[in-house]
Amino acid sequence: MTLSGRHFLGVEDCSCQEWLDLLQLAGALKRGETRLPTPGSVKVLGLLFSKPSTRTRVSFAVAMARLGGQTMDLPPDSTQVGRGESIADTARVLSSYVDALAIRTFAQNDLEAYAQASTVPVINALSDAEHPCQVIADFLTLQECFPDLNGLTMAYVGDGNNVAHSLLLAAALLGVHLRVATPRRYGPDPAVVQRAQRLSQGRCTVTVLHDPVEACRGAQAVYTDVWSSMGQEAAAQQRRRDFSGYCLNAGLLAHAAPDAVVLHCLPAHRGEEISNEVLEGSASRVFLQAENRLYGQQALLALLLDLV
Ligand code: CP
Ligand code: NVA
């Protein structure tokens, strides 16, 4: 399998089979069953991050190092992008130097503009619309917890944000039932829900509701994320009020299956969207999930840069 030269702007850029191959490679890399050859010439990944990052940035850097390559930080405020050079010109020039670009930004349209002008793969390292690299690690973690993804039921409780969107799309592709519970006005983009429903091809259900208890009932995995994403800080106080009752605490988790696992992409606000008790509790797989970012990133880069 290869994804040689392709862009990875969202979950739907890979087919169901490609997702399964990606997860298989990530697992094999983690277990040391697959060793990738060090490429003859060093590959370079450019990191264009307009928002902070710990996991994504560091796991990309370590993944590239392990593949025999390297990363180059290209923060907008130290390049001409910060002074208004167009995305099209920037992408044309940068893609004549580096082998791939990982971009963390706000608008999905900007990512698409980079991809259109770039001659090398562009990877979505988080946008307001999606976080597809995160969900590689999420589904790798679920595969490690349960023998078969197919038919599993997952609940997502909280904001209908970028992470929820990528989960909806990947769950639908991989045959995982997903129930998303959000307060009214904070649901996922209906167009994304429709796309997920189309992708599921009747293999699994995608449900959006407003009752966290109903979403969690009998679920084998319960996922949550922050109530205010990067860029929404000004609305944080209002959001705290609107999301009351959506905290993933022991009371809510009690409605899930007895063997349910808890996921969170991190960073977390303990005491808001998740209680400290649940985050540190026996059901939590949150730090395994964070570790798996490295193997997800390594697998994705190996496939995009044709290193397998
Ligand atoms: N989960 C995640 O993407 O974390 P960072 O913002 O630290 O990269
Ligand atoms: N929804 C969060 C995810 C952080 C990894 C954000 O966009 O800030």
Coordinates of C-alpha atoms and ligand atoms in Angstrom, one line a residue:
M1 CA 0.0 0.0 0.0
T2 CA 1.1 3.6 -0.6
L3 CA -0.4 7.0 -0.4
S4 CA 2.6 8.4 -2.3
G5 CA 2.3 12.1 -3.1
R6 CA -1.3 12.4 -1.8
H7 CA -2.8 15.1 0.4
F8 CA -4.3 14.3 3.8
L9 CA -6.7 17.2 4.5
G10 CA -9.5 15.2 6.0
V11 CA -10.7 11.7 6.9
E12 CA -12.3 11.2 3.5
D13 CA -8.9 11.5 1.7
C14 CA -8.4 7.8 2.4
S15 CA -10.8 4.9 1.6
C16 CA -11.9 2.4 4.2
Q17 CA -9.3 -0.1 3.0
E18 CA -6.6 2.6 3.2
W19 CA -7.6 3.5 6.8
L20 CA -7.4 -0.2 7.7
D21 CA -3.9 -0.4 6.1
L22 CA -2.8 2.8 7.9
L23 CA -4.0 1.4 11.2
Q24 CA -2.3 -1.9 10.5
L25 CA 1.0 -0.2 9.7
A26 CA 0.8 2.0 12.8
G27 CA 0.3 -1.1 15.0
A28 CA 3.1 -3.0 13.3
L29 CA 5.5 0.0 13.7
K30 CA 4.5 0.2 17.4
R31 CA 5.1 -3.5 18.0
G32 CA 8.4 -3.4 16.1
E33 CA 7.2 -5.8 13.5
T34 CA 7.9 -3.4 10.6
R35 CA 11.0 -1.5 10.3
L36 CA 11.1 1.1 7.6
P37 CA 14.3 1.6 5.5
T38 CA 16.1 4.8 6.1
P39 CA 15.7 6.8 2.9
G40 CA 18.8 7.5 0.7
S41 CA 18.2 11.3 0.8
V42 CA 16.9 12.9 3.9
K43 CA 13.2 13.9 3.6
V44 CA 12.1 17.1 5.2
L45 CA 8.6 17.9 6.5
G46 CA 7.7 21.6 6.9
L47 CA 5.6 22.5 9.9
L48 CA 3.4 25.5 9.4
F49 CA 1.5 25.9 12.7
S50 CA -0.7 28.9 13.4
K51 CA -1.9 27.5 16.6
P52 CA -0.1 26.0 19.6
S53 CA 0.6 22.2 19.7
T54 CA 2.4 19.7 21.9
R55 CA 1.4 16.3 20.7
T56 CA 1.0 16.9 17.0
R57 CA 4.2 18.9 16.5
V58 CA 6.4 16.7 18.6
S59 CA 5.0 13.5 17.3
F60 CA 5.6 14.7 13.7
A61 CA 9.2 15.7 14.6
V62 CA 10.0 12.4 16.3
A63 CA 8.2 10.4 13.5
M64 CA 10.3 12.1 10.9
A65 CA 13.5 11.5 12.8
R66 CA 12.6 7.8 13.1
L67 CA 12.1 7.7 9.4
G68 CA 15.5 9.1 8.8
G69 CA 14.1 12.5 7.9
Q70 CA 13.7 15.8 9.7
T71 CA 11.2 18.6 10.3
M72 CA 11.6 22.4 9.8
D73 CA 9.5 24.8 11.9
L74 CA 7.9 27.5 9.7
P75 CA 5.8 29.6 12.0
P76 CA 3.8 32.2 10.1
D77 CA 5.2 35.1 12.1
S78 CA 8.7 34.3 11.0
T79 CA 7.9 33.7 7.3
Q80 CA 6.5 36.1 4.7
V81 CA 3.1 34.5 5.2
G82 CA 2.8 36.7 8.4
R83 CA 3.4 39.8 6.2
G84 CA 0.7 38.8 3.7
E85 CA 2.4 36.7 1.0
S86 CA -0.3 34.6 -0.6
I87 CA -0.9 31.0 0.3
A88 CA -0.6 30.1 -3.4
D89 CA 2.9 31.6 -3.8
T90 CA 4.0 30.3 -0.4
A91 CA 2.9 26.7 -1.2
R92 CA 4.6 26.8 -4.6
V93 CA 7.9 27.9 -3.2
L94 CA 7.9 25.8 -0.1
S95 CA 7.0 22.7 -2.0
S96 CA 10.0 23.1 -4.2
Y97 CA 12.2 22.8 -1.0
V98 CA 10.4 20.3 1.3
D99 CA 8.9 16.9 0.8
A100 CA 5.6 17.5 2.7
L101 CA 3.9 20.2 4.6
A102 CA 1.9 19.7 7.9
I103 CA -0.3 22.7 8.5
R104 CA -2.3 23.7 11.6
T105 CA -4.6 26.5 10.9
F106 CA -8.1 27.9 11.2
A107 CA -10.0 27.7 7.9
Q108 CA -10.2 24.4 6.0
N109 CA -10.3 26.6 2.8
D110 CA -6.7 27.8 3.6
L111 CA -5.5 24.2 3.8
E112 CA -7.2 23.5 0.5
A113 CA -5.5 26.5 -1.1
Y114 CA -2.1 25.2 0.1
A115 CA -2.9 21.8 -1.3
Q116 CA -4.0 23.2 -4.6
A117 CA -0.7 25.1 -5.1
S118 CA 1.6 22.5 -3.5
T119 CA 3.5 19.9 -5.5
V120 CA 4.1 17.8 -2.3
P121 CA 1.6 16.3 0.1
V122 CA -0.2 18.7 2.5
I123 CA -1.3 17.2 5.8
N124 CA -4.1 18.7 8.0
A125 CA -2.4 19.0 11.4
L126 CA -5.8 20.4 12.8
S127 CA -8.1 23.0 11.3
D128 CA -11.4 24.4 12.6
A129 CA -13.2 21.7 10.5
E130 CA -11.2 18.5 11.1
H131 CA -8.4 16.8 13.0
P132 CA -7.8 13.7 10.9
C133 CA -4.3 12.9 12.3
Q134 CA -5.8 12.7 15.8
V135 CA -8.3 10.1 14.8
I136 CA -5.6 7.8 13.4
A137 CA -4.4 7.5 17.0
D138 CA -7.9 7.2 18.3
F139 CA -8.8 4.3 16.2
L140 CA -5.4 2.6 16.7
T141 CA -6.1 2.9 20.5
L142 CA -9.6 1.4 20.1
Q143 CA -8.1 -1.5 18.0
E144 CA -5.8 -2.1 20.9
C145 CA -8.7 -2.2 23.4
F146 CA -11.2 -4.2 21.4
P147 CA -10.7 -7.2 19.0
D148 CA -12.8 -5.7 16.3
L149 CA -13.8 -2.1 15.4
N150 CA -16.7 -3.2 13.3
G151 CA -20.0 -2.8 15.2
L152 CA -18.4 -1.1 18.3
T153 CA -20.4 1.7 19.8
M154 CA -18.7 4.9 20.7
A155 CA -20.2 8.0 22.4
Y156 CA -18.9 11.5 22.0
V157 CA -20.0 14.0 24.6
G158 CA -19.3 17.7 24.3
D159 CA -18.7 20.2 21.5
G160 CA -19.5 19.4 17.9
N161 CA -16.0 20.5 16.9
N162 CA -13.1 19.6 14.6
V163 CA -12.4 16.4 16.6
A164 CA -16.1 15.4 16.6
H165 CA -16.2 15.9 12.8
S166 CA -13.1 13.7 12.1
L167 CA -14.5 11.1 14.5
L168 CA -17.9 11.1 12.7
L169 CA -16.2 10.5 9.3
A170 CA -13.7 7.9 10.4
A171 CA -16.3 6.0 12.6
A172 CA -18.6 5.9 9.5
L173 CA -15.7 4.6 7.3
L174 CA -14.6 2.0 9.8
G175 CA -18.1 0.7 10.7
V176 CA -18.2 2.1 14.3
H177 CA -21.6 3.3 15.6
L178 CA -21.2 6.8 16.9
R179 CA -23.6 8.8 19.1
V180 CA -22.7 12.5 19.4
A181 CA -24.3 14.4 22.3
T182 CA -23.9 18.2 22.3
P183 CA -25.9 21.0 23.8
R184 CA -28.3 22.6 21.2
R185 CA -26.5 25.2 19.0
Y186 CA -23.2 23.3 19.5
G187 CA -23.9 20.3 17.3
P188 CA -21.5 19.2 14.5
D189 CA -21.9 20.7 11.1
P190 CA -25.0 19.0 9.5
A191 CA -23.1 18.7 6.2
V192 CA -20.4 16.6 8.0
V193 CA -23.1 14.4 9.6
Q194 CA -24.6 13.9 6.2
R195 CA -21.2 13.0 4.7
A196 CA -20.7 10.5 7.6
Q197 CA -24.1 9.0 7.0
R198 CA -23.3 8.5 3.3
L199 CA -19.9 7.0 4.1
S200 CA -21.4 4.5 6.6
Q201 CA -23.2 2.8 3.7
G202 CA -25.6 1.3 6.3
R203 CA -22.9 -0.6 8.1
C204 CA -23.2 1.5 11.2
T205 CA -25.3 4.3 12.6
V206 CA -24.4 8.0 13.1
T207 CA -26.6 9.7 15.6
V208 CA -26.6 13.3 16.9
L209 CA -28.6 14.0 20.1
H210 CA -28.6 16.3 23.1
D211 CA -28.7 13.9 26.0
P212 CA -25.3 12.8 27.2
V213 CA -26.8 9.9 29.2
E214 CA -28.6 8.5 26.2
A215 CA -25.4 8.8 24.1
C216 CA -23.4 6.9 26.7
R217 CA -25.9 4.1 27.4
G218 CA -24.1 0.8 26.8
A219 CA -21.3 2.5 24.8
Q220 CA -17.9 0.7 24.7
A221 CA -16.0 4.0 24.3
V222 CA -16.8 7.5 25.6
Y223 CA -14.8 10.4 24.0
T224 CA -14.8 14.0 25.0
D225 CA -12.9 17.2 24.1
V226 CA -12.6 20.7 25.3
W227 CA -15.7 23.0 25.3
S228 CA -13.7 25.9 23.8
S229 CA -11.3 25.1 21.0
M230 CA -8.3 27.2 20.1
G231 CA -9.6 30.5 18.7
Q232 CA -12.8 30.4 20.9
E233 CA -11.2 31.6 24.1
A234 CA -13.4 34.7 24.2
A235 CA -16.6 32.6 24.4
A236 CA -15.2 30.3 27.1
Q237 CA -17.3 31.6 30.0
Q238 CA -20.5 31.4 28.0
R239 CA -19.6 28.0 26.8
R240 CA -18.9 26.8 30.4
R241 CA -22.5 27.7 31.2
D242 CA -24.0 26.2 28.1
F243 CA -22.1 22.9 28.5
S244 CA -23.1 22.3 32.2
G245 CA -24.3 18.7 32.4
Y246 CA -21.9 17.6 29.7
C247 CA -18.9 16.8 32.0
L248 CA -17.7 13.2 31.6
N249 CA -17.6 12.3 35.2
A250 CA -18.1 9.0 37.1
G251 CA -21.9 9.5 37.1
L252 CA -22.1 9.8 33.3
L253 CA -19.6 7.0 32.7
A254 CA -21.7 4.6 34.8
H255 CA -24.2 4.6 31.9
A256 CA -21.6 3.1 29.5
A257 CA -20.7 -0.6 29.2
P258 CA -18.8 -2.1 32.1
D259 CA -15.7 -2.5 30.0
A260 CA -16.0 1.0 28.4
V261 CA -12.8 3.0 27.8
V262 CA -12.5 6.7 28.0
L263 CA -10.8 8.8 25.3
H264 CA -9.8 12.5 25.1
C265 CA -7.5 14.0 22.5
L266 CA -5.8 16.3 25.1
P267 CA -5.1 18.9 26.3
A268 CA -7.9 18.5 28.9
H269 CA -9.5 20.9 31.3
R270 CA -10.0 18.7 34.3
G271 CA -13.2 19.6 36.1
E272 CA -14.8 21.0 32.9
E273 CA -15.4 18.5 30.1
I274 CA -13.9 15.6 32.1
S275 CA -13.4 15.0 35.8
N276 CA -10.0 14.3 37.2
E277 CA -11.3 11.0 38.6
V278 CA -12.4 9.8 35.1
L279 CA -9.2 11.0 33.4
E280 CA -7.0 9.2 35.9
G281 CA -9.4 6.3 36.4
S282 CA -9.1 2.7 35.3
A283 CA -11.2 3.2 32.2
S284 CA -9.0 6.0 30.8
R285 CA -6.9 5.2 27.8
V286 CA -6.1 8.8 27.3
F287 CA -2.3 8.6 27.7
L288 CA -2.1 5.5 25.5
Q289 CA -4.0 7.5 22.9
A290 CA -1.5 10.4 23.2
E291 CA 1.4 7.9 22.8
N292 CA -0.3 6.5 19.7
R293 CA -0.1 9.8 18.0
L294 CA 3.6 9.0 17.3
Y295 CA 2.8 5.7 15.5
G296 CA -0.2 7.2 13.6
Q297 CA 2.0 10.0 12.4
Q298 CA 4.9 7.7 11.5
A299 CA 2.6 5.4 9.5
L300 CA 1.0 8.3 7.7
L301 CA 4.3 9.9 6.7
A302 CA 5.7 6.5 5.6
L303 CA 2.8 6.1 3.3
L304 CA 2.6 9.6 2.0
L305 CA 6.4 9.8 1.4
D306 CA 6.5 6.3 -0.1
L307 CA 8.9 4.9 2.5
V308 CA 7.3 1.5 2.8
Ligands
CP1 N1 -4.4 16.4 20.5 C1 -3.6 17.3 19.9 O1 -3.7 17.6 18.7 O2 -2.7 17.9 20.8 P1 -1.8 19.2 20.5 O3 -2.7 20.4 20.3 O4 -0.9 19.3 21.7 O5 -1.0 18.9 19.2
NVA2 N1 -10.8 20.9 19.6 C1 -9.5 21.2 20.1 C2 -8.6 20.1 19.8 C3 -7.2 20.4 20.3 C4 -6.3 19.2 20.0 C5 -9.1 22.5 19.5 O1 -9.3 22.7 18.3 O2 -8.5 23.4 20.2

